[in-house]
GROMACS .gro file of C-alpha atoms in nm:
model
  301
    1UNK     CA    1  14.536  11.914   6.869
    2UNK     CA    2  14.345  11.959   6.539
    3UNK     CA    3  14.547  11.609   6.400
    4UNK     CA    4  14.449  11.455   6.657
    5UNK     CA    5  14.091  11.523   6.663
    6UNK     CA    6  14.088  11.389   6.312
    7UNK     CA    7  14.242  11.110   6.417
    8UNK     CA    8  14.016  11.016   6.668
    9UNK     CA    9  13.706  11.066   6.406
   10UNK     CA   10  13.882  10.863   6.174
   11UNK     CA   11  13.883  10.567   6.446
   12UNK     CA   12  13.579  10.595   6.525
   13UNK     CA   13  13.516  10.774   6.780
   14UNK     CA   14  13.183  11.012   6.648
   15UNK     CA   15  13.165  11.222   6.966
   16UNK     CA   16  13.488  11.467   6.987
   17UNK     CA   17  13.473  11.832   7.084
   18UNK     CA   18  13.716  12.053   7.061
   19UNK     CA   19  13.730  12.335   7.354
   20UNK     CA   20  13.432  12.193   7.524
   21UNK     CA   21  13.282  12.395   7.827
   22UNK     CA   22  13.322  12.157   8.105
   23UNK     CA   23  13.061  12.380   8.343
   24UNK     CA   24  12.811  12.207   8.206
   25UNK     CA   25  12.971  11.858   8.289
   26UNK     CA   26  12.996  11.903   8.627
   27UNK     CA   27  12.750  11.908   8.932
   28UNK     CA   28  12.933  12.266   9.056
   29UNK     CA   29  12.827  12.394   8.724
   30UNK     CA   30  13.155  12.551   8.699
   31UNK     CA   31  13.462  12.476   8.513
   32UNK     CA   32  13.670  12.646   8.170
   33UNK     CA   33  13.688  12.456   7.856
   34UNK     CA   34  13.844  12.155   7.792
   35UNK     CA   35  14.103  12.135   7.476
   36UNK     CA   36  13.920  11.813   7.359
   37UNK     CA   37  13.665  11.637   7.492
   38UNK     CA   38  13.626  11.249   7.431
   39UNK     CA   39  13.338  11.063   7.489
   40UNK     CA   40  13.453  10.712   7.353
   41UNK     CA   41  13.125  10.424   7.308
   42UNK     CA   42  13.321  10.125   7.321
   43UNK     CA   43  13.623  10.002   7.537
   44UNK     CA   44  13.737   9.964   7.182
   45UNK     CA   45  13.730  10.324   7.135
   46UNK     CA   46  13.835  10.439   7.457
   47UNK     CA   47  14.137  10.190   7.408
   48UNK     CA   48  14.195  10.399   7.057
   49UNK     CA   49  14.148  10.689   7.247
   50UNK     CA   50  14.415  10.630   7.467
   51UNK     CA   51  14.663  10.520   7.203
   52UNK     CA   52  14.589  10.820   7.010
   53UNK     CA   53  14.678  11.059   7.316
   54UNK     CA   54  14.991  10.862   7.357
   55UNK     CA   55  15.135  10.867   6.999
   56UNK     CA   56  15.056  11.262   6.993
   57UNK     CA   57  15.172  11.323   7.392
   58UNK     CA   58  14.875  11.448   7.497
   59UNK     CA   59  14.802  11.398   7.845
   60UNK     CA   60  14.454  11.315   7.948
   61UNK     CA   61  14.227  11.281   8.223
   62UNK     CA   62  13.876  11.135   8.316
   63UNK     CA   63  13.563  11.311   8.401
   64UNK     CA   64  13.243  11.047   8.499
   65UNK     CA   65  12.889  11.270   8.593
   66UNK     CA   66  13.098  11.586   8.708
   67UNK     CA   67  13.068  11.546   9.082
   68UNK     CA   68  13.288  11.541   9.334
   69UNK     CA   69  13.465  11.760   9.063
   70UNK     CA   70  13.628  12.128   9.077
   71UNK     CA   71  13.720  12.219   8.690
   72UNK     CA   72  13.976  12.516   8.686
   73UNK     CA   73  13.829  12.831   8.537
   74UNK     CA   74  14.102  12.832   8.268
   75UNK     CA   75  14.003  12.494   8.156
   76UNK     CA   76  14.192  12.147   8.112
   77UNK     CA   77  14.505  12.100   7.851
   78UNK     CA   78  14.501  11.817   7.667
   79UNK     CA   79  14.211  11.508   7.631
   80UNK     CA   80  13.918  11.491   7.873
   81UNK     CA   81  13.766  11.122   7.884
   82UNK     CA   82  13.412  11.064   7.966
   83UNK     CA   83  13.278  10.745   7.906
   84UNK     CA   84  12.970  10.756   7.630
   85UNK     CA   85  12.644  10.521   7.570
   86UNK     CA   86  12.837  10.181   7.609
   87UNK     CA   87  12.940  10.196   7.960
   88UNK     CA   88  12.614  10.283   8.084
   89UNK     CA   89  12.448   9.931   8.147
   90UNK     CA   90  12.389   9.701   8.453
   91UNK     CA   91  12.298   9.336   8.445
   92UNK     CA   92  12.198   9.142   8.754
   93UNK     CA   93  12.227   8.758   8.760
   94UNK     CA   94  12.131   8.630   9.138
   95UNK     CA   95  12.307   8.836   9.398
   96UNK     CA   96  12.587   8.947   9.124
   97UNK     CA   97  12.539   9.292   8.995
   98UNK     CA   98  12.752   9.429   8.697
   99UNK     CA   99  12.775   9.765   8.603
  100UNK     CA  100  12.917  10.034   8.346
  101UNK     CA  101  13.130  10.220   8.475
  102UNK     CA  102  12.903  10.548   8.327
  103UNK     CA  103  12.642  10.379   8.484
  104UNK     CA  104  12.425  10.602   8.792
  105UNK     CA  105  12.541  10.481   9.141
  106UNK     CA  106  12.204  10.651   9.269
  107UNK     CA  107  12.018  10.405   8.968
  108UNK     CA  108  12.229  10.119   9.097
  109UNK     CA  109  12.052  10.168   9.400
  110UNK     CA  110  11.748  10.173   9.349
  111UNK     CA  111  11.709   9.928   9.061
  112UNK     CA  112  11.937   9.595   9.370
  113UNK     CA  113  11.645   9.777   9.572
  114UNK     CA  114  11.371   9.643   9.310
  115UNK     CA  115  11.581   9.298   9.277
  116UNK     CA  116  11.518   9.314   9.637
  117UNK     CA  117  11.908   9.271   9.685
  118UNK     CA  118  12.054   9.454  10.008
  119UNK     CA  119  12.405   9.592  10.011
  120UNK     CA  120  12.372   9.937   9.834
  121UNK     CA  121  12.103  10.093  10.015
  122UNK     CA  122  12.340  10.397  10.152
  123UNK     CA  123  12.454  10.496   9.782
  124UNK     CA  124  12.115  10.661   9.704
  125UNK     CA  125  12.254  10.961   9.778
  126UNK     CA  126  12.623  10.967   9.609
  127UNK     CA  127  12.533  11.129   9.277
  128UNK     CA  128  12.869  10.978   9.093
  129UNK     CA  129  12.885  10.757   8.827
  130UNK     CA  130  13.007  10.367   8.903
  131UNK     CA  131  13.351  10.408   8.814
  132UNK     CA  132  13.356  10.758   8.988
  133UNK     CA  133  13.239  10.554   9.290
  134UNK     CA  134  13.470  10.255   9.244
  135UNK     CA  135  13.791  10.526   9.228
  136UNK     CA  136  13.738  10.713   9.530
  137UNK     CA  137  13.610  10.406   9.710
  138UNK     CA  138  13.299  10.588   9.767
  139UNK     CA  139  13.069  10.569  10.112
  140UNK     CA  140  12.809  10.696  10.314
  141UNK     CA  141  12.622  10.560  10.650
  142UNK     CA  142  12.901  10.376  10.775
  143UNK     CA  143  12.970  10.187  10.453
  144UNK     CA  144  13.180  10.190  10.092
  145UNK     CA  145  13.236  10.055   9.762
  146UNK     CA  146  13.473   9.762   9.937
  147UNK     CA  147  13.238   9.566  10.115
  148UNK     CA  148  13.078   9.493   9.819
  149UNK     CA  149  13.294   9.502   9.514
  150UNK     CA  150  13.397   9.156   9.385
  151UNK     CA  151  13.627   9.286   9.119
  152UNK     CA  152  13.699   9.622   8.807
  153UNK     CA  153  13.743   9.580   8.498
  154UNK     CA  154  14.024   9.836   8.404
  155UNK     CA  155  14.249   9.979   8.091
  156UNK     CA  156  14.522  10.070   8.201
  157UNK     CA  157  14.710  10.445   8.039
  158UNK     CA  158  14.947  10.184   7.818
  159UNK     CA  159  14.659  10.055   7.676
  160UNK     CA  160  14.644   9.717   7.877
  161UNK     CA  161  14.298   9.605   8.001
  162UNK     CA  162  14.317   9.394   8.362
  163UNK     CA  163  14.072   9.310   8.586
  164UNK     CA  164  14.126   9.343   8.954
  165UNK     CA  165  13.961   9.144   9.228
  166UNK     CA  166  13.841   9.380   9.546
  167UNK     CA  167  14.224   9.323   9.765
  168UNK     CA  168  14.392   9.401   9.418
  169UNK     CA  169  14.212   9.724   9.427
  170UNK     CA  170  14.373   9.836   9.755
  171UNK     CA  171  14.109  10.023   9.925
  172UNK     CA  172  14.125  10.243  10.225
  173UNK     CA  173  13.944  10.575  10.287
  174UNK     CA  174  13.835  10.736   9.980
  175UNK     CA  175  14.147  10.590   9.803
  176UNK     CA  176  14.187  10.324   9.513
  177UNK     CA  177  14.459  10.194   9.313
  178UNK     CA  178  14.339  10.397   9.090
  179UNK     CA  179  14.517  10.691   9.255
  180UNK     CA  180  14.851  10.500   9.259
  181UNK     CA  181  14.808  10.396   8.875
  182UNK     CA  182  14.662  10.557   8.607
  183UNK     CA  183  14.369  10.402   8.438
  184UNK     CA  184  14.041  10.424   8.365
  185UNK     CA  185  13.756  10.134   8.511
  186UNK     CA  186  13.506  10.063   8.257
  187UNK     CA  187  13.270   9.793   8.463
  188UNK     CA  188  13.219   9.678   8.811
  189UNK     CA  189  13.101   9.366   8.963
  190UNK     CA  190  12.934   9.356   9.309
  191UNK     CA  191  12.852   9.078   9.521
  192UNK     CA  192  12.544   9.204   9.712
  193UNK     CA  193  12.309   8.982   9.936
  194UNK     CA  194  11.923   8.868   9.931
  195UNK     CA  195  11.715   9.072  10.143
  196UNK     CA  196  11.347   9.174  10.225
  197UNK     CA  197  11.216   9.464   9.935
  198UNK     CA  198  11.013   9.570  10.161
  199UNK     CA  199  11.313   9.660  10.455
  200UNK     CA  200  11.569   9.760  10.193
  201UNK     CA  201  11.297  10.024  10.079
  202UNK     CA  202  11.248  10.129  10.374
  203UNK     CA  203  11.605  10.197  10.469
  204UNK     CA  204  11.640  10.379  10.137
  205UNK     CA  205  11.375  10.604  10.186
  206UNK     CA  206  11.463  10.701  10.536
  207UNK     CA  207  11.831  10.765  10.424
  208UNK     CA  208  11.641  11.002  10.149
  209UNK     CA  209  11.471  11.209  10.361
  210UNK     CA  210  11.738  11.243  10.581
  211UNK     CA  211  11.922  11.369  10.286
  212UNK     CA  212  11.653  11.628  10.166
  213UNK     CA  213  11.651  11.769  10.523
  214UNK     CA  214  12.014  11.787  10.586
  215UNK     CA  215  12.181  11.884  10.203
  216UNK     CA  216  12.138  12.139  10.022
  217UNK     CA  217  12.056  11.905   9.717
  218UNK     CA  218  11.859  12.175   9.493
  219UNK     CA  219  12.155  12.403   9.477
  220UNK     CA  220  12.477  12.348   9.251
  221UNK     CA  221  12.724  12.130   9.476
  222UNK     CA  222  12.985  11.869   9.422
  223UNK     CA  223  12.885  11.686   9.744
  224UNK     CA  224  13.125  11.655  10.034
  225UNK     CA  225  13.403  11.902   9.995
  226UNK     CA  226  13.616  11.812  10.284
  227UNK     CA  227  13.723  11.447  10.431
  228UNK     CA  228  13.627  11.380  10.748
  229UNK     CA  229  13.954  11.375  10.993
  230UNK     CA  230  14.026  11.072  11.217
  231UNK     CA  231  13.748  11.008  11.494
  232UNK     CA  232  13.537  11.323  11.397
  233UNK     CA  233  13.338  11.508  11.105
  234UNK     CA  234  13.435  11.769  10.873
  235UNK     CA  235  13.054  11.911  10.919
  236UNK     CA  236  13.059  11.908  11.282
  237UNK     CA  237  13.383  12.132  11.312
  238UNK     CA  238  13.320  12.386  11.008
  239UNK     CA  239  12.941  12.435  11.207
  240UNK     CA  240  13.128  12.452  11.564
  241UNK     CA  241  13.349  12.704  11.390
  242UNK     CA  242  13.056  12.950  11.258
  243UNK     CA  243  13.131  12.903  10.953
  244UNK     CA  244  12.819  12.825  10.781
  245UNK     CA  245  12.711  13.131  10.531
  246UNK     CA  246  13.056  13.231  10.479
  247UNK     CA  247  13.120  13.354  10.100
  248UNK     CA  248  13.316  13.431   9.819
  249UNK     CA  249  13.210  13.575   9.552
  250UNK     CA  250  12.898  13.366   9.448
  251UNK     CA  251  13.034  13.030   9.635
  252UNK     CA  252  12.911  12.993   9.982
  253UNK     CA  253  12.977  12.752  10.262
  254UNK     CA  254  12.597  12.559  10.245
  255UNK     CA  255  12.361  12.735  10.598
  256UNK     CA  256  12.203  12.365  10.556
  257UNK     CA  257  12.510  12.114  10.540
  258UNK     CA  258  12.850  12.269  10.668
  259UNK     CA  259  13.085  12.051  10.439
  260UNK     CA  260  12.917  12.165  10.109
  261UNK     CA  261  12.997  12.435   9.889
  262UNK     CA  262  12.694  12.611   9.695
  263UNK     CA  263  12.734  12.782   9.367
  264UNK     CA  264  12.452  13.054   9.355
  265UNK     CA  265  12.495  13.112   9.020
  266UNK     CA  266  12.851  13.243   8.877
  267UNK     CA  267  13.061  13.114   9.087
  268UNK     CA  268  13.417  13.055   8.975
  269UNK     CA  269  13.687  12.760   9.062
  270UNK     CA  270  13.888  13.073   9.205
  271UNK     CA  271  13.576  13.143   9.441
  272UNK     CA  272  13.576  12.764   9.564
  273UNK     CA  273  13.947  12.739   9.608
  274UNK     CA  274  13.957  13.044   9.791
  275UNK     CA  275  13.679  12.985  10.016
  276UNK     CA  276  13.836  12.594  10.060
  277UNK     CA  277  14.138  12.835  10.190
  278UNK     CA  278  13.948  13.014  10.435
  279UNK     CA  279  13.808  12.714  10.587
  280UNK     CA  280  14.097  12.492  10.605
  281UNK     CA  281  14.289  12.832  10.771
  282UNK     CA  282  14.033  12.859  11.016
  283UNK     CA  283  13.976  12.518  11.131
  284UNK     CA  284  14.370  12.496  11.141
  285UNK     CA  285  14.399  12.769  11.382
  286UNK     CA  286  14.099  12.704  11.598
  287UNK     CA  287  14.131  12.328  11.642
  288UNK     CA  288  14.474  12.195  11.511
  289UNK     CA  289  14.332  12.030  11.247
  290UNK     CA  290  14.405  12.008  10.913
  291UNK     CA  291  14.093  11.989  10.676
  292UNK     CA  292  14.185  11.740  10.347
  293UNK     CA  293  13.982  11.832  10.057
  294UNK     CA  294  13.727  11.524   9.905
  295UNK     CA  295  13.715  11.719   9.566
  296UNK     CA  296  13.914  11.626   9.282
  297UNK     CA  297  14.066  11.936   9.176
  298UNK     CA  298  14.102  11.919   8.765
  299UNK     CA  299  14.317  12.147   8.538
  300UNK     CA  300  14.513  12.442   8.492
  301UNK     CA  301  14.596  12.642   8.756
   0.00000   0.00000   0.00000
């Protein structure tokens, strides 16, 4: 690992730690340490990145703001990829918005809000980054990422950069090519649509409020932990189920929002993936159904 560190600083690449703590890259606030963690400025130095991991047979994986995220408590072998400085812009030109994919989906929001352009009002609350958003085909108040994405720019794990167009992309539920293929999107483009400032603030801040009431947003959480099943709501069965306020360890299922998990401090992976257990055993037994977890689960088990 140590030659390939010095590889990496000898391309370039400034920002490379070795056995980073990755609690303090995620929204859980929980996670081990990472062999080396890569935060490449360029798609020139992420594509660098990549080739370097390849000629030394290192495997790798991404990390965007560290939600939606459980980090093992033993940490993650190999590279960890998180997208530095010059991913994180957005440039609007009419009703065509491109973003980095380190770019704020919440910021999105708000700033097509100020452009008074309608078509991301419900991603105010989804605390991912772009590309976080664009990979798990992210949504929220009945819709997602592919009503409005016109196409990715991606590099693929051989090094091959591609942009996709929105059917390329094969979205569905929470799902992306990006879980068939592995690669790594470093913009988006989204066709949104003139509206009223005025309406689309509105909408935004009544989604907001809704939020504040409903999650437990000033507590350490990755956001929804389980999908919801076919014609029904994670949420509304864990609640039915009495399962709100049920611990372990320092992880609880959230009294406010069934389907979160809240770190009160100290909480470990083990804690999370135990508790994820207990839920999924319960719900299995009381209503045939079996709970998928939303979480990306990263690292060594």
């Amino acid at each position: 690992m140590q030659h390939l560190v010095a590889e990496l600083e000898r391309a370039g690449i400034s920002r490379v730690r070795a056995n980073e703590p990755l609690a303090g890259h995620t929204t859980w606030k929980i996670g081990g340490p990472a062999d080396v963690l890569i935060v490449p400025a360029s798609e020139e130095q992420l594509e660098a990145a990549l080739r370097l991991c390849a000629v030394h047979e290192v495997p790798w994986s991404v990390l965007g703001r560290g939600s939606n995220t459980l980090v093992s408590d033993k940490g993650v072998r190999g590279a960890v990829i998180k997208l530095g400085d010059g991913f994180d812009d957005v440039r609007f030109d009419g009703e065509t918005v491109t973003a980095g994919a380190s770019y704020s989906f919440i910021k999105l929001s708000v700033m097509a809000g100020k452009e008074g352009l309608t078509g991301l009002e419900y991603a105010g609350g989804i605390p991912g980054s772009v590309g976080g958003a664009v990979y798990m085909n992210a949504g929220a108040h009945g819709s997602d990422i592919s009503r409005i994405l016109k196409s990715a720019s991606i590099v693929w794990e051989d090094g091959s950069k591609e942009v996709l167009g929105n059917e390329e992309m094969k979205f569905s539920y929470r799902h992306s090519i990006l879980q068939e293929r592995r690669g790594i999107i470093t913009r988006a483009v989204f066709q949104l649509a003139s509206g009223d400032r005025k309406e689309i603030a509105a909408a935004m801040a009544t989604y907001k409020d809704r939020r504040r009431r409903t999650q437990p947003l000033q507590m350490a959480c990755a956001g929804s932990v389980f999908r919801n099943p076919p014609n029904d709501h994670a949420a509304r069965l864990i609640e039915a189920a009495g399962l709100k306020g049920l611990r372990e360890g320092a992880a609880e299922v959230s009294r406010l929002h069934a389907n979160f998990i809240v770190n009160h401090g100290g909480a470990t992976a083990e804690d999370v993936l135990t508790l994820i257990g207990k839920v999924q055993q319960i719900i299995e037994q009381t209503y045939g159904i079996t709970l998928v977890p939303e979480v990306l689960m990263m690292g060594e088990r």
